[in-house]
Amino acid sequence: MLYEQLDGMREYASKRLSRVLLESGGTPQARSERESFSQLYNEDLAKYDAAENGLCFGRIDIGDEERYVGRIGILDEANDFETLLLDWRAPLARPFYLATTAAPDGVTRRRHIRSRSRKVTAVNDEYLDLEAAEAAGRLESGGSVGTESALLAALNAARTGHMNDIVETIQSEQDAIIRSDHKSVLVVQGGPGTGKTAVALHRAAFLLYTYRQQLAKSGVLLIGPNPTFLDYIGQVLPSLGETGVLLSTIGDLYPGVKATREDSQRAGELKGSLTMIEVLKNAVRDRQEVPAEPIEIRFDSHTITLDRRTVTRARGRARSSRRPHNLARPIFVSSVIDILTQQVADAVGQNVVGGANLLSRDDLADIRSELRNDAAVQSALDRLWPELSPLEVLVRLFSSPDRLAAATPDLSDDDRKSLLDSHGPGFTAADAPLLDELAELLGVDDAEERERARRRWRAQIEDAQGALDILTGSAPQDLEDELDPEILMAYDLIDASQLAERQNAGTRLTTVERAAGDRTWTYGHVIVDEAQELSEMAWRMVMRRIPNRWITVVGDVSQTGDPAGTTSWNRILEPYVAQRWKLSELTVNYRTPAEIMDSTREVLQAIDPDATLPRSVRESGTQPWADHVDAGDLTERVRGHVAAVTVPGQTAVIAPPEIAAELADLSSETVSVLSVRAAKGLEFDTVFIVEPQQILDESARGLSDLYVAMTRATQRLGVIHARPLPAVLKNLAEPVRTAATTEQPR
C-alpha cells in the first residue's frame, strides 16, 4: 500500500510537470508560475525517486499502536489522510532511535525492515519489554531482547565507494546531536569511525525538515576537506530527499576560483596564520603610491604637477575614511582633482588684470569635469591609487620579491622564499581565504552597477505598466458594464511593480546556485566537517558566511594533520562566540574493528597521553600486520598484496605522495591510491599503508597522519615497509605467507 501511495504521488507530480512544460506563451505572471511549479514538481520527483530504496525501514509498537517509520512521510488520501508512514525526522518517529530495554519509552517492540527494490529481504524484531518478548515466544525460540543485529549487518556490509545514509540505524547518542536545538556553535568531537560525518549530514537533513521556511531561502553550507570526500558523501543528502545544501571545500568556496595545486607545508602554515592579515593590509597599502619625483601633466596650455606632498595629503584623506581600498578611491580622486583644479584656476588667474581670479563656480566645475576625463590625469590616478581585484593583488604579491618584502618586514628570508615558491599557475586551497580577506580589504565600488540596475528596474516597471494599460484598454466597455463590480480583473489584482517582479522570477536560480556564485551570501546554517584542519584564516572566511553563528563543527583534534590546523576548539572559536559554544562527544566507534583500534593505541598516546580510544562495537577476527621488504621490492610487494584481495568491497593504498604517484596505475573502481590528506573522512574495507616512517618524516604532524591512515579500514589493515617500522607500530605481526596476504597473522 505504501508503494501504491508513492506511485500515486509520483504520477501526480509527473503529470503536473508535463502539463506545466507543455504550456507556452502567456502573461509574465503565467511564465513565473510555470517556472515555480516546474521546480517544485522536479524536486518532488527527485525526493520520491530517492525514497524508493528502503522506503519503509522500521516499525515501533506502542501499546496497540503501530507506527511505521521511513524516509519520507506518506498519508492515506482515501482515508481522511491517515498517516501511513512517518518521516524519520518527525517527533513521533523519535522513539524508534531512542528506545532501549532500560528506557523503552512505551515501545514494546522495534522492527527493522530491510528491502531491495520493493521486496522485503529481512525482518528483525527487537523486544524492549520482557513480558512482550515472552508472550511472543521470543525467548523460548532462542531469540534475544534488544539486539543490535541490524546495526552490525550494516557495519559489516562491503563498502561501495560512496557513503550510505544511516537513517535506519541512528543510535541514541547520534540522534541527540542530529536533533539538537542549540542555536550557536555545536562542536561534535569524536574519534575515528564514530559517525561524525553521518551525523553532520543527517543533522543537515533534520534542520531542513524542521526549519524549512527559514533555511530554504538562505540555504545550508557544508564544508568538507577535499573533493574526493565531497564525492564520497554526495549521495547521502539526496537519498534523504534534500537538495538545498551547497557542498564545498575551503579551496573552492571563493567564487570563480578552484584549488588545483598544493602548497608546501611551510607555505600552507604561513598562509593559514593570522599573520597574513597584516601582510595583506601592507600589500594593499603598498599599491597606494606616492611619487618619488613630481609628475608633470600637460593640460590645455598649462602644466600641472602632482608632487609627493600633494599626493600624500590626498592619500591621507582617503585612508582616514577607513573605507576599503576601492571604496576609498573616489575620495582620493576627488582630493587630487580639487588640487589640480586649483592649479589650473591659479594659472588662468595670472592672466587676469590685477591678478584677481574671476572664474565662477560653473567654470571650476567644468575644469573638474575635464580633468576627470583627461587621459593623462586618469593614467596618473590609476598608477597612484589603482582600482584593484583580489586575484591581481595576491598574484603580484607572491610573484614579486620586492612587493613581498615590502609587505612582510617581520618574516625571515626563508619564509619569504616559501611564499614565493608557492606561486604558480592556478591557486591552492590556502589561497582562497587570502582572496576572501583581500575582497574585504578592497571592497567593490558597485555604484555604477547599482545605478544601471535601478535604470533596468525602472524600465521593467514601465514595460509592465504598459502591459497593464493595454490590458485595461482592451476590455470592451459594454463587457465592463455587464460585469459584476465584485468580479476582479487582472489589473485589479496586481500593480506594475508586482508584475515586473514576477517576470524576473522565471530567470531566478535555485538557492544553492545563487549562493555558490555570491561571495557575500550569508547562510542560515553551516556545517564544517574535518573542522580541525581549518586554518585561522579559513575560519575567518567561514565566519563571514554565517553572521548568526549557527554552525555545526565536526572533527577530532587528535587527527589534525595540517600544520595550520587546530588542536583546541576553544582557541579557534573563542574570538567569534566567546563561551557560547557547546561540546557534544561521540564515544562509540562503528567503523573500525577492535583489533585495528588496539593497534593504534600507542600512536594515539604519543599524540595525546590523555586521549581515550573510542570503543569499537565489533571485532573482525583479523589482526593488523606489517610486511617488511627490500627497498627495491616495495612497489611490487604492494601490487601483490592488492592483487591478493579477493573479498568484496573497497581497497585503499595510503602512501606518501611520491610513492602514491608510482602506484597510481592500481586505481580502479574498487582500488584507490591516496595520500593521507586525500584519504581524510573516507573508509575502505581493506587498507594498505606504505612506508609509515616516511609518512611521519614528511609531515609536521606525522603521528596524526598515521593515526588517520590506520583508522580508515572497516575490516582489514596491512602495513608494507622497507624502512624500519616506527616504534609506535612494533606490535604489528608479520603476515601469513599465503596467496591471500590479508589473512590473520600467526
Steps between C-alpha positions, in 0.01 A plus 500: 500500500789735575643457154157548346477834676856587395419411138191717520701792636763452230236473226325815617826699508604361160170590336499846650859553383414383146202732489710794619772431243249475215357842574653786302464873461264683730547793731817562703307383804418171330862447400610568855250250638613236248860542608410467869279194448760337275763530772255379765396186309858419400603515866206278596589241235863496615384447858266214405768330290750525787249348743435202272787298651420412860182706509383341826780372723343467842202471730444565866217352706371727776207334672254411225644760263735407219713784360683434176814709446657583164691745286205729432154551647204349314131564567203290390293746296212251473468465877483850644873546444592243761875471554633192324870575536682736735792705373803391705548863609148537643475519882268194506775294335765584757433202733619276215852633569488567874311208653713249692427211732594725793281786377249360249294822489185293457644300207444127537650396168724662240504343157780552247394439141756453222396503139642493151300686239145427619565161652552448872821302552520486880303587811662528841300555817641648819283448807553778750245363745571163664132406536437579132798288401379203709145534364638486146704189583814692419709367786391139462598504131854607582443868422630786706377828633635831367741362241720710270495266202373769259786731597764227474368388161538854368850536647625170358364563150761559227560866409398626156720808460223736611369568849157360581256674728453357851135594525411139589761460775540839670610440859377695801815713551497584129129583507549748784751693289299479178195653670684746725326839518820685598501821294866596527811292425451129569831311502477128431826347620555133430779256423535303178193306389259657748270617220577872515444555129182293491367696797586830329317401180193375682501816712490702177198297384331539839551877512366541146192300604447689827586853382395462137370852446806668651772283344337463158567870441848528648631148434736270687875484431698181567880530485710186451876439494548413131309431175537122541320521833218710352455246222496223763218661702320652201218244486399512867289818509318427172417154637338682792300718263704817551669700225524844662854458631811642335799265531839670475860485611677805639706514180186528284295729724619823339288547182688457176804337659573128523794355691714299258838490679639425845727723706812386676442441870672823601323710237164355603577566865596862430196564278271357768631713785350830615832663412365515144241763600774761549689372197196551277430842649858598424467362147195718437656812656810443289284552191395846629812665362663839551720621212872517570528780243230755407267392220450773241181492290429720201140626519386736224776759485603455863728262690359364826700303754439213739777506756566284806342748743181536295447128456583425865230746611241343268598150607467598866143622443406175326657278767343693785157406364580139606320374193629201302757589235268511196228685691753755628633562148227756411611707802861488382397589144284791615780634717751487215253654253430784745873573529554486125194717440645763730830485309318558170292782652814666636670470161200655325476773762853624429376637168220698659557876543588580859571134583145429614351165405164557336408130442147414610384181674375373168842565345667303779248217459581486128872479578441216748296310241764546232777388738306187595467408133857590404696187397828616655332583831317165504828319432667674794208421732499134393869479579478669840178341627392223258171317520606151607362146496587232759649271235727773364631599843570142610671397175724807503579456869623142462674555168699812589788474752495881544126523571514200735797649686313829541193319638687261734761697697479254791539177301829320452660460159422127511132566564487752216659242272234245603227745401671591173547132417126446555423718197402314187218446254166479676438523873534287812238436768683739735470780243118512516483651853764755397292602197196528727695720742618718214143536374414647841803731497435617145121521486303530179406839366167394350335843489485496120362146489235588760399802292475279189289254699271784608461613140421143388242468777334829407484385137344167604236680707420726203464194273279327758285810539466519121381138493242573770385812317451298180313232695277764659433678173428177312202411717178594306300769675174312461661193658623702792152644541349153509755357746415477863707768679597229750692316225866600493703532182875428475585868531299515824718231656852608410687826452793572269774434757348163597471401136864595433613301804314190387644533152849487652410187699516281190874563465591445864753235598452256786621601844806278470589637156465860612700439818785329314555804279469770767797562729291710736221241539412425862365155584242393754718216625855380434646154563879460505631144476860410585493843662829445682676547163379857449757775546433822689466683169255236375286551811482874425372411154236264642380742766429770240246264344311429823448823699236333719772253612267197470763242415556127544873431535605138451851369562763338716797703622704179532483463121626848409750459218521850351774712663260795489219298660388506862540285809260707714135576426493775761799680349347506152141585602546740792573807281165454324254367759684531832365217717170467314592168343399152605705182488338164423712185483458176308668215685409183308698387195270347241751479213826360629515150656654455843811325364599803292416753771718309747790529254463881500517535878868593516462745211216682677689504829799660326267769361319564828572296813161598643299391195271196518435262213136489390339166585454271199166320480634199313795279417604388153698190594799629299811646662690789337843402364828650375702367206869602479653488150816612322483856366517383140206265548267746677264598220481147359415363845221757530365390163509140617305574815239695306464218245456248782187673634211283384232604748232750387526867578732797462878494538725799571876540468604795720855614432726805495425710188815390315424129544129553433594646160698183417201284589236715328438232234341280770202734522170346388134486602594297807856621570602853602859624530510803728713725715394536862356845429281363220385208718360719779138423579488190277467130588598177327461128568873434457782751553870464420730764650832540320815629673356631827837642606506718190148620582631603842809671359323700229235661719524747787220297658603158375356309797156645434534408132594144590205479740267616222641245254468209741137574584361507144451120497169331581633141482870448422823700544848426370826698512768456233840657565866497396614755759506392866155484655422795733514413868127568541427209259734239647199298619402410143570137401630367169234383251428138423690398185205379297335608177256711701746723682220689674422207727563501873872465597637212702 
